[in-house]
CSV table of C-alpha atoms in Angstrom, one decimal:
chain,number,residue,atom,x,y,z
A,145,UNK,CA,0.0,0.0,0.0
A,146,UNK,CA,1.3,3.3,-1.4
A,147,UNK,CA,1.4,5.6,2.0
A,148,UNK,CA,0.9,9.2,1.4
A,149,UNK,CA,1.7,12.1,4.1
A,150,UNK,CA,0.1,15.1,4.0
A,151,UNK,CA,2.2,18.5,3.6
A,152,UNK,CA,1.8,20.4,7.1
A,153,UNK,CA,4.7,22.5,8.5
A,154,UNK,CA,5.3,21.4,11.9
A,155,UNK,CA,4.0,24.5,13.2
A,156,UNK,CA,0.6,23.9,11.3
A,157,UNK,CA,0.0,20.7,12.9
A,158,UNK,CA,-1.9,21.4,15.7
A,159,UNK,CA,-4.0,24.3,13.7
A,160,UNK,CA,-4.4,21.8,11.0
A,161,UNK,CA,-5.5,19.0,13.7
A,162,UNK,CA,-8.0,21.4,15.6
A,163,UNK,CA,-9.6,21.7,12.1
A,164,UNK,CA,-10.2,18.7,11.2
A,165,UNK,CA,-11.8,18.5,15.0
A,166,UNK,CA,-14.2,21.3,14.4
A,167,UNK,CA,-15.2,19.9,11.3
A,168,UNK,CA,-16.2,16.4,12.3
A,169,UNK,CA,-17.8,17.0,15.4
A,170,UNK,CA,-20.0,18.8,13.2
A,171,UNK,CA,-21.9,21.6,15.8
A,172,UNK,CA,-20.9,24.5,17.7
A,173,UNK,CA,-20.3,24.0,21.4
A,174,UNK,CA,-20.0,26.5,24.1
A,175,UNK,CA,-17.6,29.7,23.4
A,176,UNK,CA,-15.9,29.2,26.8
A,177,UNK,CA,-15.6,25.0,26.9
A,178,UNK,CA,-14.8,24.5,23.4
A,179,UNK,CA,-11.2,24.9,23.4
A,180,UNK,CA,-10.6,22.6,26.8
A,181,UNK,CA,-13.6,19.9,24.9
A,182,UNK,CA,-11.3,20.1,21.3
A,183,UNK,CA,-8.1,20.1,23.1
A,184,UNK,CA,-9.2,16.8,25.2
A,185,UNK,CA,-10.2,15.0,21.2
A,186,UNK,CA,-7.2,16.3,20.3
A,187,UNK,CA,-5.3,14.6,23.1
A,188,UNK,CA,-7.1,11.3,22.8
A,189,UNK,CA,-8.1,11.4,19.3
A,190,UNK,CA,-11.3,10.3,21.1
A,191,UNK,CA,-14.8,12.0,20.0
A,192,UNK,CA,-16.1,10.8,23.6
A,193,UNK,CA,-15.1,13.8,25.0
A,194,UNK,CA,-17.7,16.0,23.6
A,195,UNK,CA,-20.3,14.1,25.4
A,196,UNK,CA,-18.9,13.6,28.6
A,197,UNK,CA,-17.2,16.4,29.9
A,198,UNK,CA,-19.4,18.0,32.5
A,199,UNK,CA,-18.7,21.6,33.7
A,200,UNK,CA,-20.4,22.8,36.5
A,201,UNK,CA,-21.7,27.1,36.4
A,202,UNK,CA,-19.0,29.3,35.0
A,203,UNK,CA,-16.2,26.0,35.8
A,204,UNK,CA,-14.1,27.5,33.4
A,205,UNK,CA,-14.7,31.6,34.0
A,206,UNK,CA,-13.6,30.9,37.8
A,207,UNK,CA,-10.8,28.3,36.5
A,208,UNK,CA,-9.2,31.2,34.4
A,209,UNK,CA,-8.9,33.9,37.7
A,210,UNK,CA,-7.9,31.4,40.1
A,211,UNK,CA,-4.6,30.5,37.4
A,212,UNK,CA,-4.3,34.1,36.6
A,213,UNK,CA,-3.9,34.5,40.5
A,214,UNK,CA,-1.4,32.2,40.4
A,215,UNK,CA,-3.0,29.1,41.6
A,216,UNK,CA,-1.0,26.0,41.7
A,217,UNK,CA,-2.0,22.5,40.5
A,218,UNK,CA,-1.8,19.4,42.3
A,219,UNK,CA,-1.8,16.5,40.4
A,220,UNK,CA,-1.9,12.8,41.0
A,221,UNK,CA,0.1,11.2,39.1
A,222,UNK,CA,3.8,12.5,37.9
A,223,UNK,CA,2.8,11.9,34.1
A,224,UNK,CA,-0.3,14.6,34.4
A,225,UNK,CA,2.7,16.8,36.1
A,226,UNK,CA,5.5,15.9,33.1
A,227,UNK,CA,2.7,16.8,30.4
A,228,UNK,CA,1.3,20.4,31.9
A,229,UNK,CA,2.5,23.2,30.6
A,230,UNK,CA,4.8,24.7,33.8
A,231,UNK,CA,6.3,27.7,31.9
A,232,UNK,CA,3.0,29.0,31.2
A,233,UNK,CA,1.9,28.2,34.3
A,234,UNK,CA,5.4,30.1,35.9
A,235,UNK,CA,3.7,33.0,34.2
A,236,UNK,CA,1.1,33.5,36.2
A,237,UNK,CA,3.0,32.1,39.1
A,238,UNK,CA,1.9,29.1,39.6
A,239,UNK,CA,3.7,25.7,39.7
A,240,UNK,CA,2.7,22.0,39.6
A,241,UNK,CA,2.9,19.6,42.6
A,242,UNK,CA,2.8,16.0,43.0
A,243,UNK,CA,3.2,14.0,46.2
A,244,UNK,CA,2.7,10.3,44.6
A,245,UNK,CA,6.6,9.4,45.3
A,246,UNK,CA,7.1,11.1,48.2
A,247,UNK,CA,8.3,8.5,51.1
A,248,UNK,CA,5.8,10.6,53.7
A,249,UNK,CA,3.4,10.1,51.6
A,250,UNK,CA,4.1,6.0,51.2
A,251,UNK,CA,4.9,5.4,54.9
A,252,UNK,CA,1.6,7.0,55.7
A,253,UNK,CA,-0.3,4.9,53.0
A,254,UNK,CA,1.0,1.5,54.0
A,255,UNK,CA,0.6,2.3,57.6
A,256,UNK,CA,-3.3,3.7,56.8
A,257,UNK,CA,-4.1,0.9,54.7
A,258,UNK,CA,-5.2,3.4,52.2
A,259,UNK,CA,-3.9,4.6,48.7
A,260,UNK,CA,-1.1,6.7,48.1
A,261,UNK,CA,-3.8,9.1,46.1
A,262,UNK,CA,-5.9,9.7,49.5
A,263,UNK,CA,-2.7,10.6,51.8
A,264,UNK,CA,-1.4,13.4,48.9
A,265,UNK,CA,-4.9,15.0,48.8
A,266,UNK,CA,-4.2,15.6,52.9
A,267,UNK,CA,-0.9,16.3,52.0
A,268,UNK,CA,-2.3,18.9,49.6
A,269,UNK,CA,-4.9,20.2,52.0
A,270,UNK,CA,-2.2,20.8,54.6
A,271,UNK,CA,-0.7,23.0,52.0
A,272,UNK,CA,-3.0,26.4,52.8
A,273,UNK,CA,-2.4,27.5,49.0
A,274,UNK,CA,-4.7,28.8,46.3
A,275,UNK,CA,-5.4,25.3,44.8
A,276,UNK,CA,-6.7,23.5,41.2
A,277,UNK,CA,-6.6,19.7,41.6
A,278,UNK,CA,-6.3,17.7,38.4
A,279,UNK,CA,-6.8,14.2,39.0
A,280,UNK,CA,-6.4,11.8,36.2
A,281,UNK,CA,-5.7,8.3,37.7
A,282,UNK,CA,-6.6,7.7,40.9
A,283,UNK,CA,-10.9,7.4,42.3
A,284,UNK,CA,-9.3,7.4,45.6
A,285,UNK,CA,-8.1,10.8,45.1
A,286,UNK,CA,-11.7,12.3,44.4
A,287,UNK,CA,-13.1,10.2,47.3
A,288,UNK,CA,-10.5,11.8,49.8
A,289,UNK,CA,-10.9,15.4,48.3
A,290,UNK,CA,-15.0,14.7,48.4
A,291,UNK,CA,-14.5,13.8,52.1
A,292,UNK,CA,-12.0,16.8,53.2
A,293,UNK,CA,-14.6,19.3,51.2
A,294,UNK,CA,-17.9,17.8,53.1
A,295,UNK,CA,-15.4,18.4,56.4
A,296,UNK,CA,-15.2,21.8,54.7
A,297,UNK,CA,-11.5,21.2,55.5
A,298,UNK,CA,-10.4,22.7,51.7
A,299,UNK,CA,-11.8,24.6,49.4
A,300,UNK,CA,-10.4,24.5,46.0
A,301,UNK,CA,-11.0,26.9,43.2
A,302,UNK,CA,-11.3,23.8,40.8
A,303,UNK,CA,-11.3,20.0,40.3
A,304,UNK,CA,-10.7,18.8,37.0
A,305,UNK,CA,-12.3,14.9,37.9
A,306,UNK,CA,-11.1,12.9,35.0
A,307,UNK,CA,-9.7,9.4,36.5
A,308,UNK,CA,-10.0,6.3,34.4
A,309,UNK,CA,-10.8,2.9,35.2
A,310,UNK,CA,-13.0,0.5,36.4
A,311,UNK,CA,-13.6,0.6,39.9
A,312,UNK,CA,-15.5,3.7,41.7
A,313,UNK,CA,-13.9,5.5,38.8
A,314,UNK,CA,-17.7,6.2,37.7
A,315,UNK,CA,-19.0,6.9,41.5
A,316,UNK,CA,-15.9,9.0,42.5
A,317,UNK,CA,-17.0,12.1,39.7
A,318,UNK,CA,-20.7,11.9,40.8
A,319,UNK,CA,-19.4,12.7,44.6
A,320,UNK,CA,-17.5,15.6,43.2
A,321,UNK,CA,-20.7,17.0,41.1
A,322,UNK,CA,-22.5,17.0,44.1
A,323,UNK,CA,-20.2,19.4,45.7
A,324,UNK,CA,-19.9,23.0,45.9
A,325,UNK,CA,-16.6,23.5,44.0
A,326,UNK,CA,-16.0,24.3,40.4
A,327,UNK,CA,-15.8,21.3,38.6
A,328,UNK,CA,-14.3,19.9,35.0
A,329,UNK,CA,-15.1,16.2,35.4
A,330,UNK,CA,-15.4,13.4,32.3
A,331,UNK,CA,-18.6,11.2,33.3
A,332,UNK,CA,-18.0,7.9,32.9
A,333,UNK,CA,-15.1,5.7,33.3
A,334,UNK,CA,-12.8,7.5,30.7
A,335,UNK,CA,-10.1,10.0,31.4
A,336,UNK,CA,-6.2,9.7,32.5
A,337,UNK,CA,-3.0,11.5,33.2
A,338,UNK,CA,-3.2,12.8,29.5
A,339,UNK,CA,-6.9,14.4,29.7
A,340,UNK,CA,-6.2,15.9,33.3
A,341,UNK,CA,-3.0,17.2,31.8
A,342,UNK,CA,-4.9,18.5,28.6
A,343,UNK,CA,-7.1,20.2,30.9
A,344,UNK,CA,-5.2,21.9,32.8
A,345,UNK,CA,-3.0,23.1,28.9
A,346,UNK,CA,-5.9,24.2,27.6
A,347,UNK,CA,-7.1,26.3,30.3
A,348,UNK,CA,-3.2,28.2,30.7
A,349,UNK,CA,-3.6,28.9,27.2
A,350,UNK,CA,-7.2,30.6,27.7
A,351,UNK,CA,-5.8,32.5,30.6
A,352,UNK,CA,-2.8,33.8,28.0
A,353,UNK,CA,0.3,31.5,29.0
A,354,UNK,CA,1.3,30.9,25.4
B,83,UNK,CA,-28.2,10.7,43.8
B,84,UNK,CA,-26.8,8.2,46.4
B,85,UNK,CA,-23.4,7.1,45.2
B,86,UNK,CA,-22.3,4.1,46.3
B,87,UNK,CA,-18.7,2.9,46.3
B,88,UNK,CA,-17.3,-0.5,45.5
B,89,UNK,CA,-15.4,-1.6,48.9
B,90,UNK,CA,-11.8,-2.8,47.1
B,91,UNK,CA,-8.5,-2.9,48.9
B,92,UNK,CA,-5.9,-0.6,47.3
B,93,UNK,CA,-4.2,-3.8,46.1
B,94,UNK,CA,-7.1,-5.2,44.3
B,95,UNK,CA,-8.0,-2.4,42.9
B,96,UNK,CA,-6.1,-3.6,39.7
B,97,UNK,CA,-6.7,-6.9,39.7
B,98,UNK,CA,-11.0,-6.2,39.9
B,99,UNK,CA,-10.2,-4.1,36.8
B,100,UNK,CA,-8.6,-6.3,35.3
B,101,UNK,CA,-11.7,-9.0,35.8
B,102,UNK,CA,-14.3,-6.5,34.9
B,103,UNK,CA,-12.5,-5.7,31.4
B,104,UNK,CA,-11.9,-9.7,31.0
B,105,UNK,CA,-15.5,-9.8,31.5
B,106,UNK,CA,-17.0,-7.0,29.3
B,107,UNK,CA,-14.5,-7.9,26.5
B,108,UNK,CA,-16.1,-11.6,26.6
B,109,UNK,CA,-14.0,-13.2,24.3
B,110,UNK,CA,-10.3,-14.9,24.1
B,111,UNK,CA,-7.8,-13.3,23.6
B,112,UNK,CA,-3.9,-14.6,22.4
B,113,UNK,CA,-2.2,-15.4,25.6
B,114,UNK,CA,1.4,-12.8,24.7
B,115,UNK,CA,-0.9,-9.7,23.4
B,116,UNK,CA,-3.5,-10.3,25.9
B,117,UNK,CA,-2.3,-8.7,28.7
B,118,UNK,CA,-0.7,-5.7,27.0
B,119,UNK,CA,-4.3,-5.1,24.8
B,120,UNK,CA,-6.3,-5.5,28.6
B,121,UNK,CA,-3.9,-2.8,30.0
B,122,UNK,CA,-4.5,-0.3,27.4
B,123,UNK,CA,-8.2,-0.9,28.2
B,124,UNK,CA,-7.4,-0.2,31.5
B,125,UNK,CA,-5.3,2.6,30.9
B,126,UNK,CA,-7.9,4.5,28.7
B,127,UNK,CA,-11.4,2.9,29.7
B,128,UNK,CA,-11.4,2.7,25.8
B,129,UNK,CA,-12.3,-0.9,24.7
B,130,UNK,CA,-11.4,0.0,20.9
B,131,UNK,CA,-8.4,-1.0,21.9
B,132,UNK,CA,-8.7,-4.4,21.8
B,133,UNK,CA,-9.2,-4.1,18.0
B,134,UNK,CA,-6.6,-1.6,16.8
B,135,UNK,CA,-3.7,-2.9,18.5
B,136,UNK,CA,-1.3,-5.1,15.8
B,137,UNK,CA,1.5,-7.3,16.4
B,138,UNK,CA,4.0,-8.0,13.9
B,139,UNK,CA,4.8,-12.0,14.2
B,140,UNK,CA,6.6,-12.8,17.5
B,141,UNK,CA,6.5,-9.0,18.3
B,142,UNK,CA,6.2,-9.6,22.0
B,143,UNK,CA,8.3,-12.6,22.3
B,144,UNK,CA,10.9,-10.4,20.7
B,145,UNK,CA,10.5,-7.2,22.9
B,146,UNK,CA,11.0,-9.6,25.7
B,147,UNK,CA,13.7,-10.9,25.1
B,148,UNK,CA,15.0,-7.1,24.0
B,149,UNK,CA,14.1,-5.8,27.6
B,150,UNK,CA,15.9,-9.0,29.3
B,151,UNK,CA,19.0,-8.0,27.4
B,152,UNK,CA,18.9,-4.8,28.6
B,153,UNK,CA,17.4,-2.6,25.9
B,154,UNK,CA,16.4,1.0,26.4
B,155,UNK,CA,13.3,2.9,25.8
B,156,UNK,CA,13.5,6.3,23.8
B,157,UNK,CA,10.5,7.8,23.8
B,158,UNK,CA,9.0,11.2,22.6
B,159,UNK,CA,7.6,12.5,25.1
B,160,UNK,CA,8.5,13.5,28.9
B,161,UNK,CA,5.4,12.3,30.0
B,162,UNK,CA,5.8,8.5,28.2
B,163,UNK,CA,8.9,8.6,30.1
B,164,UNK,CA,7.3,10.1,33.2
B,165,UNK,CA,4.9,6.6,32.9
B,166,UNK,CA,7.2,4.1,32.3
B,167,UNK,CA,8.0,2.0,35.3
B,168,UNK,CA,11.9,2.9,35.1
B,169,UNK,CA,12.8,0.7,38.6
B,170,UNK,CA,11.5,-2.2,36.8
B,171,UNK,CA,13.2,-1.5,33.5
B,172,UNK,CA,16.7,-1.0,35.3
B,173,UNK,CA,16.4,-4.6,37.0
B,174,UNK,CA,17.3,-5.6,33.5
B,175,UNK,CA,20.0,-2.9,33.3
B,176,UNK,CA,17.9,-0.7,30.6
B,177,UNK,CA,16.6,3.2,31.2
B,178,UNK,CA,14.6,5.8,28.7
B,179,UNK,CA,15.8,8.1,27.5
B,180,UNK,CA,13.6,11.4,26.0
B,181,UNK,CA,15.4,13.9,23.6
B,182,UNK,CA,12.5,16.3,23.6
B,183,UNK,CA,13.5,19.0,25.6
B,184,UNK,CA,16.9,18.7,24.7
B,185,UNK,CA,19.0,22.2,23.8
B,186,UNK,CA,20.8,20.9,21.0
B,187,UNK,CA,17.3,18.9,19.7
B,188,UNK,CA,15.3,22.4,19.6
B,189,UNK,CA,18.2,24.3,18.2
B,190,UNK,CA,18.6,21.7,15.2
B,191,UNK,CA,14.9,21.1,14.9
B,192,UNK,CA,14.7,25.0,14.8
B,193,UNK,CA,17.3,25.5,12.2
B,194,UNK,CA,16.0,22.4,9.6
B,195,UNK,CA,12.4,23.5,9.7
B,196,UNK,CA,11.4,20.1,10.9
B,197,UNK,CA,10.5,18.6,14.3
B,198,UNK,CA,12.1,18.1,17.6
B,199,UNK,CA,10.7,14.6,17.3
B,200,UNK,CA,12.1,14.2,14.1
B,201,UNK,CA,15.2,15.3,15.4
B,202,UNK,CA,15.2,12.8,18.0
B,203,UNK,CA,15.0,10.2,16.5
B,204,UNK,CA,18.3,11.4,14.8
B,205,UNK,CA,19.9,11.4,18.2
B,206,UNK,CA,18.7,8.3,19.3
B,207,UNK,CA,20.2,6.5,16.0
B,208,UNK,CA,23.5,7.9,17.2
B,209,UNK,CA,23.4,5.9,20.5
B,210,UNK,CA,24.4,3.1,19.2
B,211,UNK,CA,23.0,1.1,21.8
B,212,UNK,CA,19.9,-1.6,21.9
B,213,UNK,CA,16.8,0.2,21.5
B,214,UNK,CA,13.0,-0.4,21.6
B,215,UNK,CA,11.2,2.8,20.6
B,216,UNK,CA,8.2,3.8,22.3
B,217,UNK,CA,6.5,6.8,20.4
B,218,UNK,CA,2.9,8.2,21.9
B,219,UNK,CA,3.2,11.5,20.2
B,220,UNK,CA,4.7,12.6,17.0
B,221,UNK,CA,4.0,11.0,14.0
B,222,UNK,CA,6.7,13.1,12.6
B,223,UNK,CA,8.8,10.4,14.7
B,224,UNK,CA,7.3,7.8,13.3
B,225,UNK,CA,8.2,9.3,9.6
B,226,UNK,CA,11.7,9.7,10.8
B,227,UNK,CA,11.8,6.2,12.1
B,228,UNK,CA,10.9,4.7,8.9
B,229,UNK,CA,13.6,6.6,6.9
B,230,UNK,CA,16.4,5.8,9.3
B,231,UNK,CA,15.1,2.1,8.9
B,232,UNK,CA,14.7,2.6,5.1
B,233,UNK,CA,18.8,3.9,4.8
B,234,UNK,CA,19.7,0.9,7.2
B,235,UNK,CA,21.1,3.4,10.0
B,236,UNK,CA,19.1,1.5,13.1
B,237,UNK,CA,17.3,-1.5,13.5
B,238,UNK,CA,15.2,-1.1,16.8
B,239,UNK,CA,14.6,-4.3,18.7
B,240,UNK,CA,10.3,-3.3,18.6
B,241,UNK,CA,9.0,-0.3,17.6
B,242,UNK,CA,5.6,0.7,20.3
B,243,UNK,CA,3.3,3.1,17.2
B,244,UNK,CA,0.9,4.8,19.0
B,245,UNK,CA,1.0,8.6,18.2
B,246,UNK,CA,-2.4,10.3,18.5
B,247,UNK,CA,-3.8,12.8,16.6
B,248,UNK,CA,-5.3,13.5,13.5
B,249,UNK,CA,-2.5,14.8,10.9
B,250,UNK,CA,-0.3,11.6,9.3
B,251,UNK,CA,-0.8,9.9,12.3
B,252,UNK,CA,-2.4,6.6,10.3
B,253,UNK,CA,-0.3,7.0,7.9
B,254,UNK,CA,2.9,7.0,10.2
B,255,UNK,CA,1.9,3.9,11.9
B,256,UNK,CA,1.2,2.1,8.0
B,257,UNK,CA,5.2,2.8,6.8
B,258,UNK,CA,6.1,1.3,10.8
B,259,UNK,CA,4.0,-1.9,9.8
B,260,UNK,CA,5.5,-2.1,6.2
B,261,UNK,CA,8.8,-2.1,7.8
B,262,UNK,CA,10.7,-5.4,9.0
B,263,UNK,CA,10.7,-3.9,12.6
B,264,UNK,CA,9.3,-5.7,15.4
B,265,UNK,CA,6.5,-3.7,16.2
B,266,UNK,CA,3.1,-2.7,18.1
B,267,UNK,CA,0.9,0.1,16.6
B,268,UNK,CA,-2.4,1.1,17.4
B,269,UNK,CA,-4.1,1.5,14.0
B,270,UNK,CA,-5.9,4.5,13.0
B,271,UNK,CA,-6.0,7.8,15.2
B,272,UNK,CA,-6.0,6.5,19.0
B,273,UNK,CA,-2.9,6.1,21.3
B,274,UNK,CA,-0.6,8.4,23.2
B,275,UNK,CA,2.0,9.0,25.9
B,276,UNK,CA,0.4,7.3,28.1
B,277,UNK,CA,-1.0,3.9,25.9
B,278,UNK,CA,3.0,3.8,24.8
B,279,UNK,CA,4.1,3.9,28.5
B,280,UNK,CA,1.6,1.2,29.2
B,281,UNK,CA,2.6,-1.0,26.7
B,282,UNK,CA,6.1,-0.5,28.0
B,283,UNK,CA,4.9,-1.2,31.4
B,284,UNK,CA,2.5,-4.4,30.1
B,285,UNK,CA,6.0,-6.0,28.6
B,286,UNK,CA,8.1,-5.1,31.8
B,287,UNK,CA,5.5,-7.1,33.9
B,288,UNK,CA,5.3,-10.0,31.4
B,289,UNK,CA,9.2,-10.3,31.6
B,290,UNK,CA,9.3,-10.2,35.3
B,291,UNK,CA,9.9,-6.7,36.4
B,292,UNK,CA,7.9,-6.7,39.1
């Protein structure tokens, strides 16, 4: 089979790709969670996305000022940290923690009996910062951050909720939606280090970072 | 709505998914792809992958036998690199290595009009050292990969295909499979960093890394 490339500088390529998005999904979608819906297809080459991201009132308006106020993002999983952006991010002041691999944080786990995931959310909530979670692998981390919200013992500016998996993946974004706090969350199982990372990329470039 | 959670030790909690997507997949699979194809399911939630995932013949026994010997990983992105299990790939003396953010890579990339993904794939020709390439991004890396294979400069022990995206990203992963490679590409649009880190990771744990 004769294989044939298609000319696109490689500055193009992403233009070029959120093109071809926009054309085959076909409708308009909302001026303000277009570019983080587009940006998640983009990432996953996975239509999915434009059915099950849920935002909850002006998510993404309150998203913007808390990262132009120089928010910082914890994350659970070091690949969601390795794929935000952290210059633009740097910009507004803001920089990306995770504390999957810290010993603290598996010492506590082990003796707990719980996941690594629910110690770094208290780590995180110990932390008295301006704070976005993004949350791409781990349920437990939603449950825990569910749990210190209802104890109204953190209040974050955001929760992007995308986990993925098989086991209270699905149950552990309904708790969040029944919360108070600005929300980005995929219904459903799907999701990952990628989407949460996407997420968080497409909202720095909103705010201006690139 | 009253959500109610699944009660699953931390430590099962990969082991139920891996029964549930066992389950919903309801069919056999081959015993060597099997449990690469069920953790890409589990990585992504996305069951298409059980059909877009090919093997070349032997492609796993080969990769095995690759990462026993000591092979490295290059990959082409940090966050592939940030998801590969790297304590299990160093019990058989190998490591991964990412070129992307590389000084010399931009600069070069920059002053060819090309990629830094193309660009490091140049680099990691120039190892001269046993290689399996796992590629989650850049089809331009892909391209690249082909060529270097085409002029006889490398001969990777497996190639892992799985850029996403929607610009020469199926046609990347054809010239890969026409190719005598060793290789495992997810056909059509779907992968990324962190399907080509999983695949990485599926392999270690088949050879033993953990």
């Amino acid at each position: 089979m004769k294989v044939e490339l298609e000319k696109v500088k490689p500055m193009d390529i992403e233009r070029r790709s959120f093109e071809i998005i926009t054309e085959e999904l076909g409708r308009e979608l909302p001026e303000d969670t277009a570019p983080i819906i587009k940006r998640c297809i983009h990432t996953s080459a996975d239509f999915d996305y434009a059915d099950n991201l849920c935002f909850s009132e002006n998510a993404v308006e309150k998203a913007l000022a808390a990262i132009k106020a120089g928010a910082c993002i914890v994350t659970d999983t070091q690949m969601a940290k390795a794929g935000i952006n952290k210059k633009a991010l740097a910009k507004f002041g803001g920089e990306v923690c995770c504390f999957m691999s810290d010993e603290d944080v598996a010492q506590a786990a082990k003796e707990k009996g719980t996941t690594r995931a629910t110690v770094s959310m208290d780590k995180a909530a110990s932390l008295k910062k301006t704070l976005i979670f993004a949350i791409g692998n781990a349920p437990t981390a939603l449950v825990r951050l569910y749990e210190l919200i209802e104890e109204q013992r953190i209040a974050p500016e955001l929760i992007i909720g995308v986990p993925v998996g098989f086991v209270n993946v699905v149950q552990s974004k309904e708790l969040i939606m029944q919360t108070d706090v600005p929300y980005i969350v995929a219904r459903g199982r799907k999701g990952g280090s990628n989407i949460a990372a996407c997420i968080c990329n497409a909202l720095l470039y909103m705010a201006g970072g690139r």
